[in-house]
Coordinates of C-alpha atoms in Angstrom, one line a residue:
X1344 CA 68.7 56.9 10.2
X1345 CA 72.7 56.2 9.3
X1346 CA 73.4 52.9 9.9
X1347 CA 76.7 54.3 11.5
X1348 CA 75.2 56.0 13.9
X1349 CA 73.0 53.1 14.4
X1350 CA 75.7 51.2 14.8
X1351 CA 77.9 53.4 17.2
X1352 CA 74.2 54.0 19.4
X1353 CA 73.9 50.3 20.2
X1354 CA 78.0 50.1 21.4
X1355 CA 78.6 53.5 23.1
X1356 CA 74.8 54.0 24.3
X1357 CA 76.0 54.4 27.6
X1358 CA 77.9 57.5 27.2
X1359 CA 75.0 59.4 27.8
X1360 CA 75.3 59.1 32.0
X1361 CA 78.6 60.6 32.5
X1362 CA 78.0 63.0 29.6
X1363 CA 74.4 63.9 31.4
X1364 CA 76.3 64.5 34.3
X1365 CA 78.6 66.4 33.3
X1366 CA 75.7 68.6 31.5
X1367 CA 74.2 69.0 34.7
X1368 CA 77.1 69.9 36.5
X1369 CA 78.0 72.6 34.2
X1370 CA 74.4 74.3 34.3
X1371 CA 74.6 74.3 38.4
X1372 CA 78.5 76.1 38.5
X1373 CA 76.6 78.5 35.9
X1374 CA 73.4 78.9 38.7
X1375 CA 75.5 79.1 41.4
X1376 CA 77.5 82.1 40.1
X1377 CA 75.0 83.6 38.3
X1378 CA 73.4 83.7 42.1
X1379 CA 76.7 84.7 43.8
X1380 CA 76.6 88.1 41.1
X1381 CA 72.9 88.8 42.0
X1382 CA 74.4 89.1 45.9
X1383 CA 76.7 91.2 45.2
X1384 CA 75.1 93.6 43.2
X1385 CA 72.0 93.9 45.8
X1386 CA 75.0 94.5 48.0
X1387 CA 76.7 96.8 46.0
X1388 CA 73.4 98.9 45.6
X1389 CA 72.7 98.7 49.5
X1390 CA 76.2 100.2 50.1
X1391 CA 75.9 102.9 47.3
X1392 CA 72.5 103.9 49.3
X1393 CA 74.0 104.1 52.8
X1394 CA 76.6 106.5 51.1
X1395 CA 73.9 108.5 49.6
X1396 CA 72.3 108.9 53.2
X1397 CA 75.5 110.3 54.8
X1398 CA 76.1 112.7 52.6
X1399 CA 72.9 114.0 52.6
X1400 CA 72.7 114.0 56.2
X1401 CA 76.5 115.9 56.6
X1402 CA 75.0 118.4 54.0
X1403 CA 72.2 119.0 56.3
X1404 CA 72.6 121.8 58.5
X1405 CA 73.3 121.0 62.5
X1406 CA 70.4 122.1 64.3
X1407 CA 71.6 123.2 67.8
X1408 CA 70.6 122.4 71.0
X1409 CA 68.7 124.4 72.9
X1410 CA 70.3 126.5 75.6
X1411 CA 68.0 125.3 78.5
X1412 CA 69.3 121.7 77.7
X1413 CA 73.4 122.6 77.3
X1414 CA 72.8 125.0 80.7
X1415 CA 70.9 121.9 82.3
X1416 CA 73.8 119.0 81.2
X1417 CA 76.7 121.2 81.9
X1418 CA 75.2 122.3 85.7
X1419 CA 74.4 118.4 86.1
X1420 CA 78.1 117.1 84.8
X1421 CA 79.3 120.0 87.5
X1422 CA 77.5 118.6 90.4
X1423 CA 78.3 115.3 89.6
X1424 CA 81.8 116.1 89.6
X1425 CA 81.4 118.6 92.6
X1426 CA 80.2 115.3 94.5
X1427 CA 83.1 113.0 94.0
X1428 CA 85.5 115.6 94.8
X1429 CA 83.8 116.4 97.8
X1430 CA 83.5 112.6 98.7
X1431 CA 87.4 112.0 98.3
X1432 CA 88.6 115.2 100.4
X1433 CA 85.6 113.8 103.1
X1434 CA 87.5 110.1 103.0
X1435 CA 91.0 111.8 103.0
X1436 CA 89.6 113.9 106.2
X1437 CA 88.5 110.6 108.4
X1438 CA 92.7 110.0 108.5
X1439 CA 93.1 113.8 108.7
X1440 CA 91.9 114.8 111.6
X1441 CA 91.3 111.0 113.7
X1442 CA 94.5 111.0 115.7
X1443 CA 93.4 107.1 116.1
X1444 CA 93.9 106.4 112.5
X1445 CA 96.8 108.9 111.9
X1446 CA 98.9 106.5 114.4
X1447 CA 97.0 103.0 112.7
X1448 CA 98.3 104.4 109.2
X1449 CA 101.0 106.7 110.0
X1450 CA 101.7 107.3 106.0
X1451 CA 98.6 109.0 105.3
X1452 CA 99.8 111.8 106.4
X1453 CA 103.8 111.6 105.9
X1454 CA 104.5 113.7 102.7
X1455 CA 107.3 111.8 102.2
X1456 CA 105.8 109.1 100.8
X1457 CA 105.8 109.3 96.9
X1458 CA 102.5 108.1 96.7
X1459 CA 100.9 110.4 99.5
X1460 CA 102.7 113.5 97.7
X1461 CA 100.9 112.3 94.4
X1462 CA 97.9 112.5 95.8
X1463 CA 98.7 116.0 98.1
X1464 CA 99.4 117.5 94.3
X1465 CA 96.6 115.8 92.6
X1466 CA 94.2 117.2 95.7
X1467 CA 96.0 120.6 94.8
X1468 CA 94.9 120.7 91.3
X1469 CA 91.4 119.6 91.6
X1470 CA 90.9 122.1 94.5
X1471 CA 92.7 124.9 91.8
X1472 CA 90.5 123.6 89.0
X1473 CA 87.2 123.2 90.6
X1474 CA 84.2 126.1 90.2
X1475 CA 83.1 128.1 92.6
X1476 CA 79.3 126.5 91.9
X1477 CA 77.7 124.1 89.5
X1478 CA 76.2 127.0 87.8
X1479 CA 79.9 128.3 87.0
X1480 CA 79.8 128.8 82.7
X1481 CA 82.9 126.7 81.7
X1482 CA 84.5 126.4 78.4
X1483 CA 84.1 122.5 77.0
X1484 CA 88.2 122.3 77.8
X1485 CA 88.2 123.6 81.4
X1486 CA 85.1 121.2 82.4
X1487 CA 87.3 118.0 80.7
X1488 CA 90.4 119.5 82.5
X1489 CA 88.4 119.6 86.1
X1490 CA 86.5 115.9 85.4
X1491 CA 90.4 115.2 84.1
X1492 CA 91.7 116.4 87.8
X1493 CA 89.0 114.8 89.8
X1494 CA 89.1 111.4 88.3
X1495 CA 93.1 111.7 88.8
X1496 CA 92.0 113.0 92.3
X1497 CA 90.1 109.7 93.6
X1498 CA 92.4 107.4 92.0
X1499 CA 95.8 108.9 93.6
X1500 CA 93.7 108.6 97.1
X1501 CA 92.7 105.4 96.1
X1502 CA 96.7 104.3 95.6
X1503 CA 97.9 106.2 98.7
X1504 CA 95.1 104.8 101.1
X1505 CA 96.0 100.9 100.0
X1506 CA 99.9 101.7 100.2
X1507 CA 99.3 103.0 103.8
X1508 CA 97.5 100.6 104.7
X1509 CA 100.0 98.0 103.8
X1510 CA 103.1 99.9 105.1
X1511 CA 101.2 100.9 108.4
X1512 CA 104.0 101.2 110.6
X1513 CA 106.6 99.7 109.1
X1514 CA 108.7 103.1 108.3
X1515 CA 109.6 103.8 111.8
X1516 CA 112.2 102.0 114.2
X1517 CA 111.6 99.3 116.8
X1518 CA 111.5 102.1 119.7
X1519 CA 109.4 104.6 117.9
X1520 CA 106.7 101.5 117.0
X1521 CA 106.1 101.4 121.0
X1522 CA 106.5 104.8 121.0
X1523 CA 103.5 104.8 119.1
X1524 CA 101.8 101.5 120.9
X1525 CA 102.3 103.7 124.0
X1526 CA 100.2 106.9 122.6
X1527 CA 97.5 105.0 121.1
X1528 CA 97.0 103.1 124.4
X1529 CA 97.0 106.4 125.9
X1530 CA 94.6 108.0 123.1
X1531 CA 92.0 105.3 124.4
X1532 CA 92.3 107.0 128.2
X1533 CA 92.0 110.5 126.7
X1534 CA 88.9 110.3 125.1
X1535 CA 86.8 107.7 127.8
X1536 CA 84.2 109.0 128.7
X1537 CA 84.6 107.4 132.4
X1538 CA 87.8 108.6 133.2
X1539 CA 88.0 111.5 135.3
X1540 CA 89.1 114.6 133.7
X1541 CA 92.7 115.1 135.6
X1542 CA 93.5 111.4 133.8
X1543 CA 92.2 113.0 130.2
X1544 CA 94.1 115.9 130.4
X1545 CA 98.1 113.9 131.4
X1546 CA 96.5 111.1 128.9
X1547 CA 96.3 113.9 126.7
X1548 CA 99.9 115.9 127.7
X1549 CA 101.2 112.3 126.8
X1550 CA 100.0 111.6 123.6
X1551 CA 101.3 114.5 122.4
X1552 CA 104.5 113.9 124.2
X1553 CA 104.6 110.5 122.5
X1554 CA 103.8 111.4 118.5
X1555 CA 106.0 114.5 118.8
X1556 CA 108.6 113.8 116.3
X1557 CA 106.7 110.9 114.6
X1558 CA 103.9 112.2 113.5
X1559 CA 102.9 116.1 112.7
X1560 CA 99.3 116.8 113.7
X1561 CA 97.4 119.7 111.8
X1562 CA 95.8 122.1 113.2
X1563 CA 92.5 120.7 113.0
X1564 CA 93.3 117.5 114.3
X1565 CA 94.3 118.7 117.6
X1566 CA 91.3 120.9 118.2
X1567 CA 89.5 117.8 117.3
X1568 CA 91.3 115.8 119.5
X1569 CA 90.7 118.5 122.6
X1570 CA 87.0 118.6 121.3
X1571 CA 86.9 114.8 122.5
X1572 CA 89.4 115.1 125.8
X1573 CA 87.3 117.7 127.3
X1574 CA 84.7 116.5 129.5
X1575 CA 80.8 118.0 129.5
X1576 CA 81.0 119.6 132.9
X1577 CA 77.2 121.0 132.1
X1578 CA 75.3 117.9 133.1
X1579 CA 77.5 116.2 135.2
X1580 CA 79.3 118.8 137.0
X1581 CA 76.3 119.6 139.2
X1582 CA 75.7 116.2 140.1
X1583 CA 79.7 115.6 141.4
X1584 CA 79.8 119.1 143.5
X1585 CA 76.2 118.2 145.0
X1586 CA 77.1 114.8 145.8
X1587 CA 80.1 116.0 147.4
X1588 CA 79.4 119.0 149.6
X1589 CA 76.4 115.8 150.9
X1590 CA 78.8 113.3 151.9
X1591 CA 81.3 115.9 153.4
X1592 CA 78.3 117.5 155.8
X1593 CA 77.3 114.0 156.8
X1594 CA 80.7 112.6 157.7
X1595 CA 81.3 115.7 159.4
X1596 CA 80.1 116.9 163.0
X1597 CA 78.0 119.7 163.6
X1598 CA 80.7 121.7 165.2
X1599 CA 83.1 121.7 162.3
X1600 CA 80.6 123.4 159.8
X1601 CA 81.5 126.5 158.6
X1602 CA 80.4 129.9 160.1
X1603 CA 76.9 131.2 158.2
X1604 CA 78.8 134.3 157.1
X1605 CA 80.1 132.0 154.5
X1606 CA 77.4 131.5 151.9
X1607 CA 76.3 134.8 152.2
X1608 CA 77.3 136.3 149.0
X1609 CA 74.5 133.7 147.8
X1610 CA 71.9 135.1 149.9
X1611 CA 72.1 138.5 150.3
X1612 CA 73.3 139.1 146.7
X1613 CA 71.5 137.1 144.1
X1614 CA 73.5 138.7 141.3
X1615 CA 76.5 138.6 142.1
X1616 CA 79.4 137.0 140.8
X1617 CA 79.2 133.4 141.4
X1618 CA 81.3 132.2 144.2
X1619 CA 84.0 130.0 142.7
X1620 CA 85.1 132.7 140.9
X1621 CA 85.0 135.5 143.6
X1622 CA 85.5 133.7 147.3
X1623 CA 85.2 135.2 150.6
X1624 CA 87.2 137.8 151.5
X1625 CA 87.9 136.1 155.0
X1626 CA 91.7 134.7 155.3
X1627 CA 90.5 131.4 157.3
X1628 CA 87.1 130.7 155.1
X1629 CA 87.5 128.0 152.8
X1630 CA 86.4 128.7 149.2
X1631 CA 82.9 127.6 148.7
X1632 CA 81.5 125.5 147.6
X1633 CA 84.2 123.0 148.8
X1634 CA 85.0 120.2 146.0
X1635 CA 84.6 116.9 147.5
X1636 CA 88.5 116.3 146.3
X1637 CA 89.3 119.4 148.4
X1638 CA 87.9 118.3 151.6
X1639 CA 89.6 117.7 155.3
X1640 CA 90.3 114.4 156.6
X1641 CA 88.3 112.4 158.6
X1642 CA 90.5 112.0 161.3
X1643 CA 91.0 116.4 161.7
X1644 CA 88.5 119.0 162.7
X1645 CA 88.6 122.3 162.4
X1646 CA 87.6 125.3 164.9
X1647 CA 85.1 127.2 163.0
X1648 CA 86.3 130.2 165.6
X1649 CA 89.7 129.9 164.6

């Protein structure tokens, strides 16, 4: 061996650590990326393989559906639609034709509100748009333009009902806010059941009275309200004009009763008209059968002769 080398061994000998390092530093970087290509190319090829998929699978053909299955999921998208719309005109109705709620939340019903006219034109379109059955055959465009009018539909309801029900009655004037405190107090006489039909019916004459001006009632409303003013005279009509004729004939002596030529029409003629509606022809014969509101004071008798 040179004795140089020998020589420079023995006083530089421990070069070899930081030279070893570095040796071993250089062969990881060269792992490392050799590693870091490897990943790419597997990701490369995965890539170039997905491409190859989707194109053969937008070369392929489109296989239809069958008919049974588009008839079947258009009729169902119909009926769902068909039900919401038919649930929003049914909540838009409970404020239509409940006078109660028409004075609580007067702007339900006041087209001059820009949010109740946006939903009078939505309920328009919807109503224009919708089929006459879920079986209708509709284009792909008119069944998005009807689900397009529905949806626009509930939500415009949706808007008006929470606007009217934070205005309520602020719109209207100091006297026309009792004017409207005065009908709904007398809404609650017209349709109790307990009060006597004469009280109903002015309850009634007033309420009208009151809203006129304020607030315009449809058509349906009002039948809806007379539906609930008039009394059931079936059952309990023969219960008050039995009770009555009772209590008169008891307080009354037997002199003042009337003469038996009276109920005679009853007796001799079964079918005949009945005798409220076609009285005696006798000028001093009361009509019979008397209403207990129709009958003489205690304190006066009258001559049956006379």
């Amino acid at each position: 061996m040179d004795p140089v080398f020998l020589e420079l061994w023995q006083d530089y000998w421990w070069l070899i650590f930081p030279l070893g390092a570095g040796v071993i530093g250089i062969s990881s970087g060269i792992g490392k990326a050799w590693e870091r290509n490897a990943k790419r190319r597997h990701r490369q090829r995965l890539e170039i393989l997905q491409a190859k998929s989707a194109i053969k699978a937008a070369s392929r053909p489109a296989v239809a559906p069958a008919a049974s299955d588009a008839t079947e999921s258009h009729a169902s998208q119909l009926a769902k639609l068909f039900a919401t719309h038919d649930a929003v005109t049914a909540r838009w109705l409970d404020y239509e034709l409940d006078v109660a709620k028409l004075i609580a939340f007067p702007a339900m019903s006041d087209g001059r509100q820009p949010l109740t006219a946006a939903f009078l034109r939505a309920q328009r379109i919807a109503d224009g748009l919708r089929p006459a059955s879920p079986k209708a055959r509709l284009t792909a465009e008119q069944l998005s333009e009807y689900r397009n009018a529905v949806v626009d539909y509930e939500v415009a309801f949706d808007v008006a009902e929470r606007d009217a029900r934070r205005l309520k009655d602020s719109s209207f004037t100091e006297a026309e806010r009792k004017r409207l405190d005065t009908a709904k107090q007398l809404l609650s006489i017209a349709i109790d059941q307990a009060a006597t039909p004469a009280e109903r019916q002015v309850a009634y004459r007033r309420v009208r009275e009151e809203l006129d001006g304020l607030i315009a009632l449809s058509d349906d409303a009002i039948e809806v309200l007379e539906t609930q003013v008039a009394l059931e005279l079936a059952p309990g009509s023969g219960s008050a004009s039995g009770s009555g004729p009772e209590k008169t004939d008891a307080a009354t002596p037997a002199s003042s009763t009337p003469a038996p030529s009276t109920p005679a029409p009853t007796t001799a003629a079964p079918s005949a008209a009945p005798p409220s509606t076609t009285p005696p022809p006798a000028p001093n014969a009361d009509p019979w059968p008397v209403p207990a509101r129709k009958a003489p004071a205690p304190g006066i008798r009258r001559d049956p002769a006379s």
